[in-house]
Coordinates of C-alpha atoms in Angstrom, one line a residue:
M1 CA 0.0 0.0 0.0
G2 CA 1.3 3.4 -1.0
I3 CA 0.2 6.9 -0.5
L4 CA -0.9 7.3 -4.1
Y5 CA -2.0 3.7 -4.8
Q6 CA -3.9 1.1 -2.9
T7 CA -3.4 -2.3 -4.5
N8 CA -0.4 -2.2 -6.8
L9 CA 1.7 0.5 -8.6
G10 CA 1.1 -1.2 -11.9
V11 CA -2.7 -1.1 -11.4
F12 CA -2.5 2.6 -10.4
L13 CA -0.4 3.5 -13.4
I14 CA -2.5 1.6 -15.9
L15 CA -6.0 2.2 -14.5
V16 CA -5.8 5.7 -13.0
C17 CA -3.0 7.3 -15.0
C18 CA -3.5 5.8 -18.5
L19 CA -7.1 4.9 -18.7
G20 CA -8.5 7.4 -16.3
G21 CA -6.0 10.1 -17.5
G22 CA -6.9 9.6 -21.1
A23 CA -10.6 9.8 -20.3
A24 CA -9.9 12.9 -18.2
W25 CA -7.9 14.6 -21.0
M26 CA -10.8 13.9 -23.5
T27 CA -13.3 15.2 -21.0
G28 CA -11.4 18.4 -20.6
R29 CA -11.1 18.6 -24.4
A30 CA -14.8 18.1 -24.8
C31 CA -15.7 20.8 -22.2
A32 CA -13.4 23.2 -24.0
N33 CA -14.7 22.4 -27.5
T34 CA -18.3 23.0 -26.4
W35 CA -17.3 26.3 -24.6
R36 CA -18.6 25.0 -21.2
P37 CA -17.6 26.8 -18.0
L38 CA -14.8 25.3 -16.0
Y39 CA -17.0 24.1 -13.1
V40 CA -18.6 21.6 -15.5
L41 CA -15.3 19.9 -15.9
F42 CA -14.9 19.6 -12.1
W43 CA -18.2 17.7 -12.0
F44 CA -17.5 15.5 -14.9
V45 CA -14.0 14.6 -13.5
F46 CA -15.7 13.7 -10.2
L47 CA -18.0 11.3 -11.9
L48 CA -15.1 9.8 -13.8
T49 CA -13.2 9.4 -10.5
L50 CA -16.2 7.5 -9.0
A51 CA -16.0 5.2 -12.1
I52 CA -12.3 4.6 -11.7
R53 CA -12.7 3.9 -8.0
F54 CA -15.4 1.4 -8.8
L55 CA -13.2 -0.4 -11.3
T56 CA -10.4 -0.5 -8.8
F57 CA -12.8 -2.1 -6.3
A58 CA -14.4 -4.5 -8.8
L59 CA -11.3 -5.7 -10.7
F60 CA -8.5 -5.5 -8.2
G61 CA -10.0 -5.7 -4.7
G62 CA -9.5 -2.1 -3.6
T63 CA -11.8 -0.4 -1.2
L64 CA -14.7 1.4 -2.7
L65 CA -15.4 4.0 -0.1
S66 CA -11.9 5.2 0.8
V67 CA -11.9 9.0 1.0
H68 CA -8.1 9.2 0.9
Y69 CA -7.8 7.3 -2.5
L70 CA -10.9 9.1 -3.9
I71 CA -9.2 12.4 -3.3
V72 CA -5.9 11.2 -4.7
D73 CA -7.5 9.9 -7.8
Y74 CA -9.6 13.0 -8.2
V75 CA -6.7 15.4 -7.9
I76 CA -4.7 13.4 -10.5
L77 CA -7.6 13.1 -12.9
L78 CA -8.5 16.8 -12.4
A79 CA -4.9 17.9 -13.2
I80 CA -5.0 15.9 -16.4
G81 CA -8.5 17.1 -17.3
L82 CA -7.5 20.8 -16.7
A83 CA -4.4 20.3 -18.9
G84 CA -6.6 19.0 -21.7
W85 CA -9.0 21.8 -21.2
R86 CA -6.3 24.5 -21.3
Y87 CA -4.5 23.0 -24.2
T88 CA -7.7 22.9 -26.3
R89 CA -8.8 26.4 -25.2
T90 CA -5.4 27.7 -26.3
N91 CA -5.8 26.1 -29.7
Q92 CA -9.3 27.5 -30.0
M93 CA -8.3 31.1 -29.0
T94 CA -5.2 31.2 -31.4
T95 CA -7.0 29.6 -34.4
Q96 CA -10.4 31.2 -34.1
Y97 CA -9.1 34.7 -33.2
V98 CA -5.8 34.5 -35.1
W99 CA -5.8 38.3 -35.7
L100 CA -6.1 39.0 -31.9
Y101 CA -4.1 36.3 -30.1
E102 CA -0.9 34.4 -30.6
K103 CA 0.2 31.2 -28.9
T104 CA 3.1 31.5 -26.3
S105 CA 3.1 27.9 -25.2
P106 CA 0.9 24.8 -25.6
F107 CA -1.1 26.1 -22.6
S108 CA -1.1 29.9 -22.9
W109 CA -1.7 32.7 -25.4
R110 CA -1.2 36.5 -25.4
L111 CA -2.5 39.5 -27.2
R112 CA -0.8 40.1 -30.5
Q113 CA 1.7 43.0 -30.7
G114 CA 0.0 46.2 -31.7
Q115 CA -3.4 45.3 -30.2
T116 CA -5.0 47.5 -27.6
D117 CA -5.5 46.2 -24.0
T118 CA -9.3 46.6 -24.3
Y119 CA -9.7 43.0 -25.1
A120 CA -9.7 40.3 -22.3
Q121 CA -6.7 38.1 -22.2
G122 CA -6.7 34.4 -21.4

């Protein structure tokens, strides 16, 4: 038993990080593509966390109602989901408003040079 995982490190890496992380990334991406507010992502990732906890319980004998591991899984999946949301939102802002914003990194953008500060920045 570890602080991050309950049954086995391999189970944690495959089930939570790979499968759950991929689903969380796609959830964040879907929320950004449909221009949903960020709190919707928090709710969807919570539901995904419950599903991952159930799979850990049903397939590998972990405890279902462990608050500690529920919070650990939620934080990890939320971080991945937020990264997917921000990555997609950056691509949206820099491709749909190409005259206004330019990409500074995969997760951020800025106002193009020569633009006024009357527009909101992300």
